[in-house]
One Martini backbone bead per residue (centre of mass of N, CA, C, O) as a GRO file, in nm:
protein
  280
    1MET     BB    1  -0.057  -1.244  -0.632
    2HIS     BB    2   0.094  -1.445  -0.870
    3LEU     BB    3   0.441  -1.425  -0.874
    4ASN     BB    4   0.420  -1.521  -1.145
    5LYS     BB    5   0.466  -1.743  -1.428
    6ILE     BB    6   0.470  -2.049  -1.265
    7SER     BB    7   0.187  -1.974  -1.111
    8SER     BB    8   0.095  -1.834  -1.002
    9CYS     BB    9  -1.308  -0.266   1.486
   10LEU     BB   10  -1.160  -0.226   1.707
   11GLY     BB   11  -0.835  -0.223   1.817
   12LEU     BB   12  -0.754  -0.068   1.480
   13ALA     BB   13  -0.910   0.175   1.583
   14VAL     BB   14  -0.748   0.322   1.738
   15LEU     BB   15  -0.540   0.331   1.561
   16LEU     BB   16  -0.663   0.489   1.330
   17ALA     BB   17  -0.795   0.768   1.460
   18SER     BB   18  -0.583   0.964   1.279
   19CYS     BB   19  -0.785   0.973   1.053
   20ASN     BB   20  -1.110   0.948   1.081
   21LEU     BB   21  -1.246   0.724   0.919
   22THR     BB   22  -1.535   0.705   1.079
   23ASP     BB   23  -1.561   1.046   0.881
   24LYS     BB   24  -1.477   0.952   0.576
   25HIS     BB   25  -1.467   0.678   0.417
   26SER     BB   26  -1.669   0.724   0.218
   27LYS     BB   27  -1.562   0.950  -0.016
   28TYR     BB   28  -1.369   0.636  -0.094
   29ASP     BB   29  -1.497   0.381  -0.184
   30ASN     BB   30  -1.396   0.431  -0.524
   31GLU     BB   31  -1.061   0.281  -0.438
   32GLU     BB   32  -0.851   0.243  -0.690
   33ASN     BB   33  -0.561  -0.007  -0.880
   34ALA     BB   34  -0.593   0.000  -1.177
   35HIS     BB   35  -0.341   0.177  -1.220
   36ILE     BB   36  -0.131  -0.122  -1.120
   37SER     BB   37   0.135  -0.285  -1.267
   38THR     BB   38   0.249  -0.633  -1.320
   39LYS     BB   39   0.417  -0.860  -1.379
   40ILE     BB   40   0.196  -1.100  -1.251
   41PRO     BB   41  -0.100  -1.121  -1.286
   42ALA     BB   42  -0.349  -1.056  -1.065
   43PRO     BB   43  -0.611  -1.183  -0.888
   44ALA     BB   44  -0.878  -1.150  -0.827
   45ARG     BB   45  -1.064  -1.059  -0.519
   46LYS     BB   46  -1.080  -1.108  -0.193
   47ASN     BB   47  -1.281  -1.221   0.097
   48THR     BB   48  -1.058  -1.170   0.404
   49ALA     BB   49  -1.295  -1.016   0.555
   50LYS     BB   50  -1.601  -0.885   0.782
   51THR     BB   51  -1.803  -0.624   0.691
   52THR     BB   52  -1.731  -0.280   0.759
   53ALA     BB   53  -1.773   0.028   0.815
   54SER     BB   54  -1.507   0.070   0.693
   55ALA     BB   55  -1.288   0.131   0.473
   56PRO     BB   56  -0.994   0.083   0.314
   57ILE     BB   57  -0.683   0.132   0.286
   58LEU     BB   58  -0.538   0.298  -0.005
   59GLY     BB   59  -0.286   0.380   0.099
   60GLU     BB   60  -0.238   0.638   0.207
   61ARG     BB   61  -0.286   0.989   0.370
   62ILE     BB   62  -0.281   1.286   0.479
   63SER     BB   63  -0.231   1.534   0.734
   64GLY     BB   64  -0.363   1.764   0.644
   65ASN     BB   65  -0.219   2.015   0.485
   66ALA     BB   66  -0.028   1.968   0.167
   67VAL     BB   67   0.247   1.934   0.000
   68ILE     BB   68   0.429   1.854  -0.303
   69ARG     BB   69   0.653   1.855  -0.526
   70ASN     BB   70   0.999   1.802  -0.691
   71SER     BB   71   1.170   1.859  -0.461
   72PRO     BB   72   1.286   1.870  -0.214
   73GLY     BB   73   1.195   2.161  -0.148
   74GLY     BB   74   1.094   2.240  -0.338
   75ASP     BB   75   0.830   2.321  -0.604
   76PRO     BB   76   0.473   2.359  -0.612
   77ILE     BB   77   0.231   2.179  -0.759
   78VAL     BB   78   0.046   2.055  -0.484
   79SER     BB   79  -0.247   2.120  -0.302
   80LEU     BB   80  -0.367   1.957  -0.037
   81GLU     BB   81  -0.637   1.780   0.114
   82ASP     BB   82  -0.732   1.636   0.426
   83TYR     BB   83  -0.702   1.243   0.342
   84ILE     BB   84  -0.584   1.206   0.105
   85PRO     BB   85  -0.462   0.996  -0.141
   86LEU     BB   86  -0.207   0.792  -0.194
   87ARG     BB   87   0.107   0.734  -0.285
   88CYS     BB   88   0.413   0.605  -0.117
   89ALA     BB   89   0.731   0.577  -0.096
   90PRO     BB   90   0.988   0.556   0.058
   91LEU     BB   91   1.162   0.682   0.240
   92LYS     BB   92   1.389   1.015   0.238
   93LYS     BB   93   1.465   1.209   0.403
   94ASP     BB   94   1.178   1.302   0.531
   95TRP     BB   95   1.074   1.198   0.254
   96TYR     BB   96   0.740   1.105   0.020
   97PRO     BB   97   0.790   0.986  -0.237
   98VAL     BB   98   0.475   1.061  -0.477
   99SER     BB   99   0.141   0.952  -0.582
  100VAL     BB  100  -0.142   1.144  -0.796
  101ASP     BB  101  -0.475   1.074  -0.850
  102PHE     BB  102  -0.700   1.282  -1.112
  103ASP     BB  103  -0.937   1.384  -1.228
  104ILE     BB  104  -1.059   1.413  -1.551
  105THR     BB  105  -1.139   1.511  -1.924
  106PRO     BB  106  -1.125   1.418  -2.250
  107GLN     BB  107  -1.002   1.667  -2.313
  108GLU     BB  108  -0.799   1.653  -2.173
  109TYR     BB  109  -0.655   1.358  -2.254
  110SER     BB  110  -0.625   1.489  -2.505
  111LYS     BB  111  -0.504   1.771  -2.332
  112PRO     BB  112  -0.209   1.759  -2.076
  113LEU     BB  113  -0.271   2.073  -1.982
  114PHE     BB  114  -0.235   2.237  -1.675
  115ARG     BB  115  -0.351   2.527  -1.489
  116LYS     BB  116  -0.318   2.732  -1.236
  117GLY     BB  117  -0.596   2.680  -0.999
  118ARG     BB  118  -0.676   2.399  -1.029
  119LYS     BB  119  -0.884   2.185  -0.949
  120ILE     BB  120  -0.921   1.865  -0.750
  121LYS     BB  121  -1.075   1.573  -0.789
  122VAL     BB  122  -1.093   1.223  -0.578
  123ASN     BB  123  -1.356   1.047  -0.709
  124GLY     BB  124  -1.513   1.340  -0.638
  125VAL     BB  125  -1.325   1.474  -0.428
  126ALA     BB  126  -1.204   1.703  -0.301
  127ALA     BB  127  -0.813   1.794  -0.292
  128GLY     BB  128  -0.746   2.063  -0.482
  129VAL     BB  129  -0.460   2.196  -0.618
  130LEU     BB  130  -0.280   2.404  -0.879
  131GLU     BB  131   0.063   2.584  -0.875
  132ARG     BB  132   0.116   2.487  -1.131
  133ASP     BB  133   0.162   2.440  -1.441
  134ILE     BB  134   0.122   2.138  -1.654
  135LYS     BB  135   0.233   1.861  -1.784
  136LEU     BB  136   0.053   1.542  -1.760
  137PRO     BB  137  -0.006   1.260  -1.739
  138VAL     BB  138  -0.274   0.973  -1.850
  139ALA     BB  139  -0.561   0.789  -1.794
  140THR     BB  140  -0.717   0.468  -1.860
  141ASN     BB  141  -1.028   0.183  -1.757
  142GLY     BB  142  -1.285   0.304  -1.935
  143GLU     BB  143  -1.453   0.451  -1.697
  144LYS     BB  144  -1.154   0.642  -1.650
  145MET     BB  145  -0.998   0.903  -1.598
  146TRP     BB  146  -0.629   1.057  -1.516
  147ALA     BB  147  -0.380   1.217  -1.358
  148THR     BB  148  -0.067   1.239  -1.260
  149VAL     BB  149   0.170   1.352  -0.953
  150ASN     BB  150   0.452   1.330  -0.884
  151GLY     BB  151   0.646   1.346  -0.593
  152TYR     BB  152   0.722   1.545  -0.299
  153THR     BB  153   0.685   1.521   0.095
  154GLU     BB  154   0.668   1.544   0.420
  155LYS     BB  155   0.665   1.299   0.667
  156LYS     BB  156   0.382   1.480   0.789
  157ASN     BB  157   0.220   1.441   0.602
  158ILE     BB  158   0.133   1.162   0.733
  159ARG     BB  159  -0.046   0.886   0.853
  160GLY     BB  160   0.063   0.665   1.028
  161GLY     BB  161  -0.208   0.492   1.009
  162SER     BB  162  -0.174   0.486   0.709
  163ILE     BB  163   0.099   0.290   0.756
  164ILE     BB  164   0.113   0.006   0.771
  165GLU     BB  165   0.399  -0.064   0.933
  166THR     BB  166   0.280   0.068   1.163
  167ALA     BB  167  -0.009  -0.019   1.177
  168LEU     BB  168   0.123  -0.365   1.263
  169ALA     BB  169   0.255  -0.272   1.517
  170GLY     BB  170   0.042  -0.174   1.690
  171TYR     BB  171  -0.171  -0.451   1.634
  172MET     BB  172   0.026  -0.617   1.815
  173LYS     BB  173   0.028  -0.503   2.084
  174GLN     BB  174  -0.298  -0.503   2.135
  175HIS     BB  175  -0.297  -0.787   2.052
  176ASN     BB  176  -0.241  -1.145   2.112
  177GLY     BB  177  -0.344  -1.301   1.860
  178ARG     BB  178  -0.229  -1.515   1.560
  179SER     BB  179  -0.506  -1.571   1.425
  180ILE     BB  180  -0.677  -1.500   1.107
  181THR     BB  181  -0.919  -1.367   1.326
  182ASP     BB  182  -0.758  -1.204   1.461
  183MET     BB  183  -0.647  -1.027   1.178
  184GLN     BB  184  -0.886  -1.004   0.984
  185SER     BB  185  -0.943  -0.656   1.044
  186PHE     BB  186  -0.665  -0.585   0.897
  187ILE     BB  187  -0.702  -0.684   0.650
  188HIS     BB  188  -0.926  -0.530   0.549
  189ASN     BB  189  -0.815  -0.234   0.645
  190PHE     BB  190  -0.554  -0.345   0.410
  191ASN     BB  191  -0.695  -0.505   0.129
  192LEU     BB  192  -0.544  -0.755   0.181
  193GLU     BB  193  -0.415  -1.064  -0.032
  194GLU     BB  194  -0.446  -1.386  -0.125
  195GLU     BB  195  -0.232  -1.630  -0.095
  196LYS     BB  196  -0.065  -1.995  -0.200
  197THR     BB  197   0.153  -2.124  -0.321
  198LEU     BB  198   0.309  -2.123  -0.081
  199LYS     BB  199   0.278  -2.455   0.001
  200PRO     BB  200   0.159  -2.444   0.352
  201TYR     BB  201   0.143  -2.119   0.265
  202ILE     BB  202  -0.029  -1.756   0.385
  203LEU     BB  203  -0.084  -1.465   0.216
  204TYR     BB  204  -0.097  -1.195   0.299
  205PHE     BB  205  -0.116  -0.903   0.066
  206ASN     BB  206   0.077  -0.655  -0.062
  207TYR     BB  207   0.201  -0.401  -0.261
  208GLU     BB  208   0.390  -0.177  -0.420
  209SER     BB  209   0.339   0.139  -0.517
  210GLY     BB  210   0.476   0.227  -0.807
  211ILE     BB  211   0.721   0.455  -0.833
  212ASP     BB  212   1.030   0.299  -0.844
  213ASP     BB  213   0.792   0.035  -0.982
  214PRO     BB  214   0.605  -0.041  -1.208
  215SER     BB  215   0.657  -0.401  -1.108
  216PRO     BB  216   0.501  -0.460  -0.807
  217LEU     BB  217   0.612  -0.614  -0.531
  218TYR     BB  218   0.600  -0.655  -0.178
  219ARG     BB  219   0.500  -0.505   0.107
  220LEU     BB  220   0.359  -0.677   0.246
  221ALA     BB  221   0.296  -1.029   0.500
  222LEU     BB  222   0.102  -1.259   0.579
  223VAL     BB  223   0.236  -1.545   0.789
  224PHE     BB  224   0.065  -1.861   0.728
  225GLN     BB  225   0.054  -2.206   0.923
  226GLY     BB  226  -0.276  -2.282   0.874
  227GLN     BB  227  -0.406  -2.050   1.114
  228GLN     BB  228  -0.099  -1.939   1.280
  229LEU     BB  229   0.099  -1.708   1.262
  230ILE     BB  230   0.506  -1.644   1.159
  231GLY     BB  231   0.463  -1.384   1.013
  232VAL     BB  232   0.705  -1.123   0.850
  233LEU     BB  233   0.680  -0.987   0.540
  234HIS     BB  234   0.942  -0.708   0.434
  235SER     BB  235   1.036  -0.374   0.223
  236ARG     BB  236   1.050  -0.235   0.493
  237PRO     BB  237   1.098  -0.058   0.818
  238LEU     BB  238   1.026  -0.336   1.067
  239GLN     BB  239   0.887  -0.362   1.357
  240VAL     BB  240   0.852  -0.690   1.552
  241ASP     BB  241   0.816  -0.816   1.890
  242GLY     BB  242   0.974  -1.046   1.976
  243SER     BB  243   1.154  -1.115   1.711
  244SER     BB  244   1.346  -1.298   1.400
  245ALA     BB  245   1.532  -1.182   1.178
  246ARG     BB  246   1.584  -1.288   0.763
  247ARG     BB  247   1.768  -1.200   0.496
  248LEU     BB  248   1.636  -1.235   0.200
  249GLN     BB  249   1.572  -1.205  -0.116
  250ARG     BB  250   1.537  -0.882  -0.286
  251GLY     BB  251   1.541  -0.719   0.017
  252PHE     BB  252   1.423  -0.887   0.208
  253THR     BB  253   1.209  -0.988   0.499
  254VAL     BB  254   1.169  -1.153   0.785
  255ASN     BB  255   0.958  -1.198   1.131
  256TYR     BB  256   0.961  -1.380   1.337
  257LEU     BB  257   0.830  -1.563   1.603
  258SER     BB  258   0.817  -1.671   1.830
  259GLY     BB  259   0.819  -2.013   1.881
  260ILE     BB  260   0.925  -2.090   1.591
  261ASP     BB  261   1.091  -2.340   1.426
  262ASN     BB  262   1.317  -2.385   1.222
  263SER     BB  263   1.195  -2.578   1.015
  264LEU     BB  264   1.026  -2.376   0.941
  265LYS     BB  265   1.221  -2.109   0.911
  266GLU     BB  266   1.371  -2.251   0.669
  267ASP     BB  267   1.163  -2.337   0.466
  268PHE     BB  268   1.020  -2.114   0.380
  269ALA     BB  269   1.260  -1.954   0.289
  270GLN     BB  270   1.329  -2.130   0.077
  271LYS     BB  271   1.049  -2.099  -0.066
  272PHE     BB  272   1.081  -1.779  -0.104
  273ASN     BB  273   1.312  -1.764  -0.313
  274LYS     BB  274   1.289  -1.969  -0.542
  275PHE     BB  275   1.026  -1.775  -0.612
  276ILE     BB  276   1.115  -1.471  -0.632
  277LEU     BB  277   1.379  -1.575  -0.809
  278ALA     BB  278   1.186  -1.666  -1.058
  279VAL     BB  279   1.071  -1.423  -1.130
  280ASP     BB  280   1.106  -1.052  -1.313
   0.00000   0.00000   0.00000
């Protein structure tokens, strides 16, 4: 992500076992984020890790069967099957604001009124059923068309291993190494992008969900200096054992790893604050 207009698997498999990744990833190999826009155009994705058998996790995953409702505890909109991908905004009192896209026909794109009982598919895979008659926003990227359901689901309905903050905390407990090579499995499994704007630092990051803000900024970024991880930048709550947290501009926090020199901490904080304040 050039977040600016000025310039632009083995250990992890244990952590993600609750996602049944080895059994179900192939169903969603065609997941994409073409519908998520940002204020600053993102660069072409780079291959940041060796190819593995596991497909990247793009967004969170449903745990068991779950209902998406029009408000916390409200009326059901759609029932979803196990492991269906969706996007989650930050948790609010044990409820996630969520968004899920499902495939539609050209006829539905022209007249987006959907009836109760309609079975839905996500990237061609059976995903659930609508629980009410509803008119939904639709979109296309020129290759496929989709409708978007926005609503809420309970915290228990989201697989913990698909939540990047939870997964990272577990990964760092299980792995002692902090080099880029040591972190490659995690980088691949969450499809993190590379950012070199803040030289000499390299960031591997993902975006926020886009639910609360249609032009999302960073959600989480691994911050490297040279080949070594020095900290984790994040916009959502995150605990990193042995780290020290520093608040930054625009609601961000960086957790510096133990032993990082104070001058390096200060340099990164200054560069990032200047950078993020320049973003529209």
